[in-house]
């Protein structure tokens, strides 16, 4: 199997994350909870990219900071589960573990793990990377296309119109610069974007098969994605996942939930970033809207006190999930906003930089998270609930959130 990403790109992402760690850039990491073998189409990939580019424009426009764009995409096919089984309609079935392992349909045959799925994940990742590359470098991501990233069902909303006003201003600025005699055509950064990929490094047999030593620097690189992370359930200090991540030179992430103590987090950082390299380590806090303000400040202080130049990102999704009355997993838009606000305020208190957000979203018009300007209620969750795992923000909710985060960054 050939490697999926180039080491030069991996190193470039690490350099960009070093800028985030220094407070000079912002990280936007986003995509599906769990990519699907069944819903893989070019328009779906393009729409996801559109939303992320749109959010990045809003964040950059509002904050004046460059935005490092990393998708949960092209490899996010394996899911850790809290329970090995689940009860569906009174029948006990093996839990769905992501399309790299088994199927999501609620029957015993689908839920049986099939190793051929590892190859399916590899090939779909390769195809997704090819699509992303052609979109990111082939004119689609040109800043002059800023209007066309507004998906139809977003454009007709209040936030879509607000986005269009900013897009108009960007157009005007571009015309102004051209009129001043600046040669915009030759300005490469206006015509393409750097878009990176990431996923949870959960299935180590897969990850190891795509790990290579780079002959130029003698270091090992995980080449299934630019960035890999360990989840809240797989980040044990003496576990195999942290052992794997400690041996590769990629930028790596660790999810940290509310039960972690400062001492344990410091030991994790020692393990993963002993040389204290800026951009190497991203800590992805997923504390819950009610806990983040209490739990996060002592962690921020401990890590800063030990001199780890980490990126701190906020995952406002995973500790705010609950089952609706109809039995569907969901999240409230308001809780997501509250957790991000708490994250920013904890950084304000600790004097550290709120480096980014880590989100589950899609470019499709789904009804999986509650609230937002559309006020999706529990009675509407069933309308377009298509996720194979956790509930995602739809594109309108994502744009609404980008406006809010951009306001927080400005203040
Ligand atoms: C996820 O990112 O989909 C996930 C399972 O997160 P966590 O490890 O934070 O629970
Ligand atoms: Co998830």
mmCIF file with all atom_site columns, C-alpha atoms in Angstrom, residues 104-268:
data_model
loop_
_atom_site.group_PDB
_atom_site.id
_atom_site.type_symbol
_atom_site.label_atom_id
_atom_site.label_alt_id
_atom_site.label_comp_id
_atom_site.label_asym_id
_atom_site.label_entity_id
_atom_site.label_seq_id
_atom_site.pdbx_PDB_ins_code
_atom_site.Cartn_x
_atom_site.Cartn_y
_atom_site.Cartn_z
_atom_site.occupancy
_atom_site.B_iso_or_equiv
_atom_site.pdbx_formal_charge
_atom_site.auth_seq_id
_atom_site.auth_comp_id
_atom_site.auth_asym_id
_atom_site.auth_atom_id
_atom_site.pdbx_PDB_model_num
ATOM 1   C CA . UNK A 1 104 ? -23.987 0.371  11.003  1.00 0.00 ? 104 UNK A CA 1
ATOM 2   C CA . UNK A 1 105 ? -27.215 -1.443 10.014  1.00 0.00 ? 105 UNK A CA 1
ATOM 3   C CA . UNK A 1 106 ? -28.917 -2.868 13.103  1.00 0.00 ? 106 UNK A CA 1
ATOM 4   C CA . UNK A 1 107 ? -28.502 -6.578 12.368  1.00 0.00 ? 107 UNK A CA 1
ATOM 5   C CA . UNK A 1 108 ? -25.996 -9.166 13.517  1.00 0.00 ? 108 UNK A CA 1
ATOM 6   C CA . UNK A 1 109 ? -24.511 -9.768 10.078  1.00 0.00 ? 109 UNK A CA 1
ATOM 7   C CA . UNK A 1 110 ? -23.715 -6.085 9.459   1.00 0.00 ? 110 UNK A CA 1
ATOM 8   C CA . UNK A 1 111 ? -22.221 -5.740 12.888  1.00 0.00 ? 111 UNK A CA 1
ATOM 9   C CA . UNK A 1 112 ? -19.744 -8.579 12.333  1.00 0.00 ? 112 UNK A CA 1
ATOM 10  C CA . UNK A 1 113 ? -16.236 -7.128 11.838  1.00 0.00 ? 113 UNK A CA 1
ATOM 11  C CA . UNK A 1 114 ? -14.807 -7.695 8.355   1.00 0.00 ? 114 UNK A CA 1
ATOM 12  C CA . UNK A 1 115 ? -11.072 -7.109 7.719   1.00 0.00 ? 115 UNK A CA 1
ATOM 13  C CA . UNK A 1 116 ? -11.730 -6.287 4.043   1.00 0.00 ? 116 UNK A CA 1
ATOM 14  C CA . UNK A 1 117 ? -13.208 -3.042 5.346   1.00 0.00 ? 117 UNK A CA 1
ATOM 15  C CA . UNK A 1 118 ? -9.651  -1.875 6.149   1.00 0.00 ? 118 UNK A CA 1
ATOM 16  C CA . UNK A 1 119 ? -8.981  -1.845 2.408   1.00 0.00 ? 119 UNK A CA 1
ATOM 17  C CA . UNK A 1 120 ? -12.292 -0.085 1.768   1.00 0.00 ? 120 UNK A CA 1
ATOM 18  C CA . UNK A 1 121 ? -11.263 2.663  4.193   1.00 0.00 ? 121 UNK A CA 1
ATOM 19  C CA . UNK A 1 122 ? -7.868  2.966  2.531   1.00 0.00 ? 122 UNK A CA 1
ATOM 20  C CA . UNK A 1 123 ? -9.315  3.293  -0.974  1.00 0.00 ? 123 UNK A CA 1
ATOM 21  C CA . UNK A 1 124 ? -12.009 5.748  0.051   1.00 0.00 ? 124 UNK A CA 1
ATOM 22  C CA . UNK A 1 125 ? -9.389  7.829  1.870   1.00 0.00 ? 125 UNK A CA 1
ATOM 23  C CA . UNK A 1 126 ? -7.249  7.892  -1.282  1.00 0.00 ? 126 UNK A CA 1
ATOM 24  C CA . UNK A 1 127 ? -10.234 8.935  -3.416  1.00 0.00 ? 127 UNK A CA 1
ATOM 25  C CA . UNK A 1 128 ? -11.254 11.613 -0.893  1.00 0.00 ? 128 UNK A CA 1
ATOM 26  C CA . UNK A 1 129 ? -7.719  13.007 -0.802  1.00 0.00 ? 129 UNK A CA 1
ATOM 27  C CA . UNK A 1 130 ? -7.678  13.210 -4.601  1.00 0.00 ? 130 UNK A CA 1
ATOM 28  C CA . UNK A 1 131 ? -10.960 15.142 -4.580  1.00 0.00 ? 131 UNK A CA 1
ATOM 29  C CA . UNK A 1 132 ? -9.815  17.465 -1.811  1.00 0.00 ? 132 UNK A CA 1
ATOM 30  C CA . UNK A 1 133 ? -6.572  18.125 -3.688  1.00 0.00 ? 133 UNK A CA 1
ATOM 31  C CA . UNK A 1 134 ? -8.345  19.049 -6.890  1.00 0.00 ? 134 UNK A CA 1
ATOM 32  C CA . UNK A 1 135 ? -10.842 21.292 -5.068  1.00 0.00 ? 135 UNK A CA 1
ATOM 33  C CA . UNK A 1 136 ? -8.195  22.979 -2.909  1.00 0.00 ? 136 UNK A CA 1
ATOM 34  C CA . UNK A 1 137 ? -5.773  23.668 -5.763  1.00 0.00 ? 137 UNK A CA 1
ATOM 35  C CA . UNK A 1 138 ? -7.938  23.702 -8.853  1.00 0.00 ? 138 UNK A CA 1
ATOM 36  C CA . UNK A 1 139 ? -9.676  27.090 -8.746  1.00 0.00 ? 139 UNK A CA 1
ATOM 37  C CA . UNK A 1 140 ? -12.602 26.118 -6.524  1.00 0.00 ? 140 UNK A CA 1
ATOM 38  C CA . UNK A 1 141 ? -10.848 27.467 -3.410  1.00 0.00 ? 141 UNK A CA 1
ATOM 39  C CA . UNK A 1 142 ? -9.825  30.713 -5.165  1.00 0.00 ? 142 UNK A CA 1
ATOM 40  C CA . UNK A 1 143 ? -10.731 33.675 -2.965  1.00 0.00 ? 143 UNK A CA 1
ATOM 41  C CA . UNK A 1 144 ? -12.653 35.172 -5.899  1.00 0.00 ? 144 UNK A CA 1
ATOM 42  C CA . UNK A 1 145 ? -15.053 32.210 -5.459  1.00 0.00 ? 145 UNK A CA 1
ATOM 43  C CA . UNK A 1 146 ? -15.959 33.291 -1.929  1.00 0.00 ? 146 UNK A CA 1
ATOM 44  C CA . UNK A 1 147 ? -19.629 33.762 -2.936  1.00 0.00 ? 147 UNK A CA 1
ATOM 45  C CA . UNK A 1 148 ? -19.936 30.312 -4.449  1.00 0.00 ? 148 UNK A CA 1
ATOM 46  C CA . UNK A 1 149 ? -19.081 28.576 -1.170  1.00 0.00 ? 149 UNK A CA 1
ATOM 47  C CA . UNK A 1 150 ? -22.417 29.732 0.241   1.00 0.00 ? 150 UNK A CA 1
ATOM 48  C CA . UNK A 1 151 ? -24.521 26.586 -0.125  1.00 0.00 ? 151 UNK A CA 1
ATOM 49  C CA . UNK A 1 152 ? -28.031 27.194 -1.392  1.00 0.00 ? 152 UNK A CA 1
ATOM 50  C CA . UNK A 1 153 ? -29.804 26.270 1.824   1.00 0.00 ? 153 UNK A CA 1
ATOM 51  C CA . UNK A 1 154 ? -27.411 28.471 3.781   1.00 0.00 ? 154 UNK A CA 1
ATOM 52  C CA . UNK A 1 155 ? -27.629 31.468 1.412   1.00 0.00 ? 155 UNK A CA 1
ATOM 53  C CA . UNK A 1 156 ? -31.357 31.830 2.048   1.00 0.00 ? 156 UNK A CA 1
ATOM 54  C CA . UNK A 1 157 ? -30.868 32.106 5.824   1.00 0.00 ? 157 UNK A CA 1
ATOM 55  C CA . UNK A 1 158 ? -30.116 35.185 7.903   1.00 0.00 ? 158 UNK A CA 1
ATOM 56  C CA . UNK A 1 159 ? -26.552 33.974 8.504   1.00 0.00 ? 159 UNK A CA 1
ATOM 57  C CA . UNK A 1 160 ? -26.131 33.227 4.805   1.00 0.00 ? 160 UNK A CA 1
ATOM 58  C CA . UNK A 1 161 ? -27.060 36.810 3.949   1.00 0.00 ? 161 UNK A CA 1
ATOM 59  C CA . UNK A 1 162 ? -24.684 38.081 6.610   1.00 0.00 ? 162 UNK A CA 1
ATOM 60  C CA . UNK A 1 163 ? -21.957 35.925 5.039   1.00 0.00 ? 163 UNK A CA 1
ATOM 61  C CA . UNK A 1 164 ? -22.731 37.356 1.604   1.00 0.00 ? 164 UNK A CA 1
ATOM 62  C CA . UNK A 1 165 ? -22.226 40.898 2.863   1.00 0.00 ? 165 UNK A CA 1
ATOM 63  C CA . UNK A 1 166 ? -18.736 39.935 4.041   1.00 0.00 ? 166 UNK A CA 1
ATOM 64  C CA . UNK A 1 167 ? -18.089 38.140 0.753   1.00 0.00 ? 167 UNK A CA 1
ATOM 65  C CA . UNK A 1 168 ? -19.045 41.397 -1.058  1.00 0.00 ? 168 UNK A CA 1
ATOM 66  C CA . UNK A 1 169 ? -16.522 43.300 1.018   1.00 0.00 ? 169 UNK A CA 1
ATOM 67  C CA . UNK A 1 170 ? -13.834 40.744 0.199   1.00 0.00 ? 170 UNK A CA 1
ATOM 68  C CA . UNK A 1 171 ? -14.664 41.116 -3.514  1.00 0.00 ? 171 UNK A CA 1
ATOM 69  C CA . UNK A 1 172 ? -14.403 44.878 -3.186  1.00 0.00 ? 172 UNK A CA 1
ATOM 70  C CA . UNK A 1 173 ? -11.034 44.622 -1.448  1.00 0.00 ? 173 UNK A CA 1
ATOM 71  C CA . UNK A 1 174 ? -9.761  42.349 -4.218  1.00 0.00 ? 174 UNK A CA 1
ATOM 72  C CA . UNK A 1 175 ? -10.952 44.807 -6.883  1.00 0.00 ? 175 UNK A CA 1
ATOM 73  C CA . UNK A 1 176 ? -9.368  47.664 -4.947  1.00 0.00 ? 176 UNK A CA 1
ATOM 74  C CA . UNK A 1 177 ? -6.015  45.877 -4.782  1.00 0.00 ? 177 UNK A CA 1
ATOM 75  C CA . UNK A 1 178 ? -6.182  45.046 -8.494  1.00 0.00 ? 178 UNK A CA 1
ATOM 76  C CA . UNK A 1 179 ? -6.989  48.684 -9.277  1.00 0.00 ? 179 UNK A CA 1
ATOM 77  C CA . UNK A 1 180 ? -3.930  49.715 -7.257  1.00 0.00 ? 180 UNK A CA 1
ATOM 78  C CA . UNK A 1 181 ? -1.865  47.670 -9.687  1.00 0.00 ? 181 UNK A CA 1
ATOM 79  C CA . UNK A 1 182 ? -1.254  44.654 -7.448  1.00 0.00 ? 182 UNK A CA 1
ATOM 80  C CA . UNK A 1 183 ? -0.915  41.564 -9.611  1.00 0.00 ? 183 UNK A CA 1
ATOM 81  C CA . UNK A 1 184 ? -3.433  39.304 -7.903  1.00 0.00 ? 184 UNK A CA 1
ATOM 82  C CA . UNK A 1 185 ? -3.062  36.561 -10.500 1.00 0.00 ? 185 UNK A CA 1
ATOM 83  C CA . UNK A 1 186 ? 0.496   35.881 -9.443  1.00 0.00 ? 186 UNK A CA 1
ATOM 84  C CA . UNK A 1 187 ? -0.405  35.859 -5.740  1.00 0.00 ? 187 UNK A CA 1
ATOM 85  C CA . UNK A 1 188 ? -0.613  32.087 -5.176  1.00 0.00 ? 188 UNK A CA 1
ATOM 86  C CA . UNK A 1 189 ? -2.196  32.222 -1.737  1.00 0.00 ? 189 UNK A CA 1
ATOM 87  C CA . UNK A 1 190 ? -5.323  33.860 -3.174  1.00 0.00 ? 190 UNK A CA 1
ATOM 88  C CA . UNK A 1 191 ? -5.958  30.987 -5.537  1.00 0.00 ? 191 UNK A CA 1
ATOM 89  C CA . UNK A 1 192 ? -5.542  27.848 -3.480  1.00 0.00 ? 192 UNK A CA 1
ATOM 90  C CA . UNK A 1 193 ? -5.794  26.696 0.112   1.00 0.00 ? 193 UNK A CA 1
ATOM 91  C CA . UNK A 1 194 ? -3.828  24.264 2.205   1.00 0.00 ? 194 UNK A CA 1
ATOM 92  C CA . UNK A 1 195 ? -6.297  21.751 3.519   1.00 0.00 ? 195 UNK A CA 1
ATOM 93  C CA . UNK A 1 196 ? -5.056  18.982 5.789   1.00 0.00 ? 196 UNK A CA 1
ATOM 94  C CA . UNK A 1 197 ? -6.558  15.671 6.901   1.00 0.00 ? 197 UNK A CA 1
ATOM 95  C CA . UNK A 1 198 ? -6.830  14.028 10.314  1.00 0.00 ? 198 UNK A CA 1
ATOM 96  C CA . UNK A 1 199 ? -8.522  11.180 12.143  1.00 0.00 ? 199 UNK A CA 1
ATOM 97  C CA . UNK A 1 200 ? -8.425  9.266  15.405  1.00 0.00 ? 200 UNK A CA 1
ATOM 98  C CA . UNK A 1 201 ? -5.574  6.746  15.222  1.00 0.00 ? 201 UNK A CA 1
ATOM 99  C CA . UNK A 1 202 ? -7.648  3.933  16.676  1.00 0.00 ? 202 UNK A CA 1
ATOM 100 C CA . UNK A 1 203 ? -6.963  0.838  14.578  1.00 0.00 ? 203 UNK A CA 1
ATOM 101 C CA . UNK A 1 204 ? -3.231  0.502  15.032  1.00 0.00 ? 204 UNK A CA 1
ATOM 102 C CA . UNK A 1 205 ? -2.827  -2.334 12.524  1.00 0.00 ? 205 UNK A CA 1
ATOM 103 C CA . UNK A 1 206 ? -4.057  0.073  9.865   1.00 0.00 ? 206 UNK A CA 1
ATOM 104 C CA . UNK A 1 207 ? -1.935  2.973  11.113  1.00 0.00 ? 207 UNK A CA 1
ATOM 105 C CA . UNK A 1 208 ? 1.238   0.888  11.356  1.00 0.00 ? 208 UNK A CA 1
ATOM 106 C CA . UNK A 1 209 ? 0.787   -0.414 7.815   1.00 0.00 ? 209 UNK A CA 1
ATOM 107 C CA . UNK A 1 210 ? 0.901   3.215  6.660   1.00 0.00 ? 210 UNK A CA 1
ATOM 108 C CA . UNK A 1 211 ? 3.834   4.299  8.835   1.00 0.00 ? 211 UNK A CA 1
ATOM 109 C CA . UNK A 1 212 ? 7.108   4.880  6.973   1.00 0.00 ? 212 UNK A CA 1
ATOM 110 C CA . UNK A 1 213 ? 10.601  6.051  7.810   1.00 0.00 ? 213 UNK A CA 1
ATOM 111 C CA . UNK A 1 214 ? 11.572  9.173  5.923   1.00 0.00 ? 214 UNK A CA 1
ATOM 112 C CA . UNK A 1 215 ? 15.048  8.759  4.514   1.00 0.00 ? 215 UNK A CA 1
ATOM 113 C CA . UNK A 1 216 ? 15.820  12.488 4.588   1.00 0.00 ? 216 UNK A CA 1
ATOM 114 C CA . UNK A 1 217 ? 15.375  13.035 8.323   1.00 0.00 ? 217 UNK A CA 1
ATOM 115 C CA . UNK A 1 218 ? 15.379  9.440  9.606   1.00 0.00 ? 218 UNK A CA 1
ATOM 116 C CA . UNK A 1 219 ? 12.043  9.948  11.382  1.00 0.00 ? 219 UNK A CA 1
ATOM 117 C CA . UNK A 1 220 ? 8.893   7.804  11.255  1.00 0.00 ? 220 UNK A CA 1
ATOM 118 C CA . UNK A 1 221 ? 5.731   9.350  9.850   1.00 0.00 ? 221 UNK A CA 1
ATOM 119 C CA . UNK A 1 222 ? 2.165   8.114  10.070  1.00 0.00 ? 222 UNK A CA 1
ATOM 120 C CA . UNK A 1 223 ? 1.150   8.624  6.459   1.00 0.00 ? 223 UNK A CA 1
ATOM 121 C CA . UNK A 1 224 ? -2.551  7.783  6.654   1.00 0.00 ? 224 UNK A CA 1
ATOM 122 C CA . UNK A 1 225 ? -3.250  11.475 7.444   1.00 0.00 ? 225 UNK A CA 1
ATOM 123 C CA . UNK A 1 226 ? -1.384  14.681 8.235   1.00 0.00 ? 226 UNK A CA 1
ATOM 124 C CA . UNK A 1 227 ? -2.498  14.750 11.854  1.00 0.00 ? 227 UNK A CA 1
ATOM 125 C CA . UNK A 1 228 ? -3.539  11.846 14.089  1.00 0.00 ? 228 UNK A CA 1
ATOM 126 C CA . UNK A 1 229 ? -5.083  11.916 17.526  1.00 0.00 ? 229 UNK A CA 1
ATOM 127 C CA . UNK A 1 230 ? -5.845  9.651  20.469  1.00 0.00 ? 230 UNK A CA 1
ATOM 128 C CA . UNK A 1 231 ? -9.385  9.717  21.800  1.00 0.00 ? 231 UNK A CA 1
ATOM 129 C CA . UNK A 1 232 ? -10.668 10.173 25.320  1.00 0.00 ? 232 UNK A CA 1
ATOM 130 C CA . UNK A 1 233 ? -11.022 6.377  25.570  1.00 0.00 ? 233 UNK A CA 1
ATOM 131 C CA . UNK A 1 234 ? -7.640  5.485  24.083  1.00 0.00 ? 234 UNK A CA 1
ATOM 132 C CA . UNK A 1 235 ? -5.266  7.980  25.676  1.00 0.00 ? 235 UNK A CA 1
ATOM 133 C CA . UNK A 1 236 ? -3.973  5.803  28.522  1.00 0.00 ? 236 UNK A CA 1
ATOM 134 C CA . UNK A 1 237 ? -0.451  6.832  29.408  1.00 0.00 ? 237 UNK A CA 1
ATOM 135 C CA . UNK A 1 238 ? 0.830   3.230  29.249  1.00 0.00 ? 238 UNK A CA 1
ATOM 136 C CA . UNK A 1 239 ? -1.471  2.183  26.391  1.00 0.00 ? 239 UNK A CA 1
ATOM 137 C CA . UNK A 1 240 ? -0.641  1.222  22.814  1.00 0.00 ? 240 UNK A CA 1
ATOM 138 C CA . UNK A 1 241 ? -2.198  4.294  21.198  1.00 0.00 ? 241 UNK A CA 1
ATOM 139 C CA . UNK A 1 242 ? -0.029  6.765  23.088  1.00 0.00 ? 242 UNK A CA 1
ATOM 140 C CA . UNK A 1 243 ? 2.963   4.497  22.441  1.00 0.00 ? 243 UNK A CA 1
ATOM 141 C CA . UNK A 1 244 ? 2.226   4.656  18.699  1.00 0.00 ? 244 UNK A CA 1
ATOM 142 C CA . UNK A 1 245 ? 1.741   8.432  18.633  1.00 0.00 ? 245 UNK A CA 1
ATOM 143 C CA . UNK A 1 246 ? 4.920   8.984  20.644  1.00 0.00 ? 246 UNK A CA 1
ATOM 144 C CA . UNK A 1 247 ? 6.914   7.254  17.888  1.00 0.00 ? 247 UNK A CA 1
ATOM 145 C CA . UNK A 1 248 ? 5.793   9.272  14.870  1.00 0.00 ? 248 UNK A CA 1
ATOM 146 C CA . UNK A 1 249 ? 6.879   12.772 13.890  1.00 0.00 ? 249 UNK A CA 1
ATOM 147 C CA . UNK A 1 250 ? 3.444   14.036 12.776  1.00 0.00 ? 250 UNK A CA 1
ATOM 148 C CA . UNK A 1 251 ? 1.562   16.694 14.644  1.00 0.00 ? 251 UNK A CA 1
ATOM 149 C CA . UNK A 1 252 ? -0.571  14.671 17.064  1.00 0.00 ? 252 UNK A CA 1
ATOM 150 C CA . UNK A 1 253 ? -3.594  15.390 19.212  1.00 0.00 ? 253 UNK A CA 1
ATOM 151 C CA . UNK A 1 254 ? -5.074  14.050 22.415  1.00 0.00 ? 254 UNK A CA 1
ATOM 152 C CA . UNK A 1 255 ? -8.675  14.444 23.504  1.00 0.00 ? 255 UNK A CA 1
ATOM 153 C CA . UNK A 1 256 ? -8.931  15.423 27.139  1.00 0.00 ? 256 UNK A CA 1
ATOM 154 C CA . UNK A 1 257 ? -12.107 15.031 29.128  1.00 0.00 ? 257 UNK A CA 1
ATOM 155 C CA . UNK A 1 258 ? -13.123 16.430 32.516  1.00 0.00 ? 258 UNK A CA 1
ATOM 156 C CA . UNK A 1 259 ? -11.753 13.541 34.591  1.00 0.00 ? 259 UNK A CA 1
ATOM 157 C CA . UNK A 1 260 ? -8.101  14.189 33.753  1.00 0.00 ? 260 UNK A CA 1
ATOM 158 C CA . UNK A 1 261 ? -5.891  15.644 36.492  1.00 0.00 ? 261 UNK A CA 1
ATOM 159 C CA . UNK A 1 262 ? -3.117  18.184 35.810  1.00 0.00 ? 262 UNK A CA 1
ATOM 160 C CA . UNK A 1 263 ? -0.390  15.695 36.787  1.00 0.00 ? 263 UNK A CA 1
ATOM 161 C CA . UNK A 1 264 ? -1.653  13.064 34.346  1.00 0.00 ? 264 UNK A CA 1
ATOM 162 C CA . UNK A 1 265 ? -1.900  15.618 31.547  1.00 0.00 ? 265 UNK A CA 1
ATOM 163 C CA . UNK A 1 266 ? 1.661   16.788 32.193  1.00 0.00 ? 266 UNK A CA 1
ATOM 164 C CA . UNK A 1 267 ? 2.859   13.169 31.958  1.00 0.00 ? 267 UNK A CA 1
ATOM 165 C CA . UNK A 1 268 ? 0.999   12.751 28.661  1.00 0.00 ? 268 UNK A CA 1
#
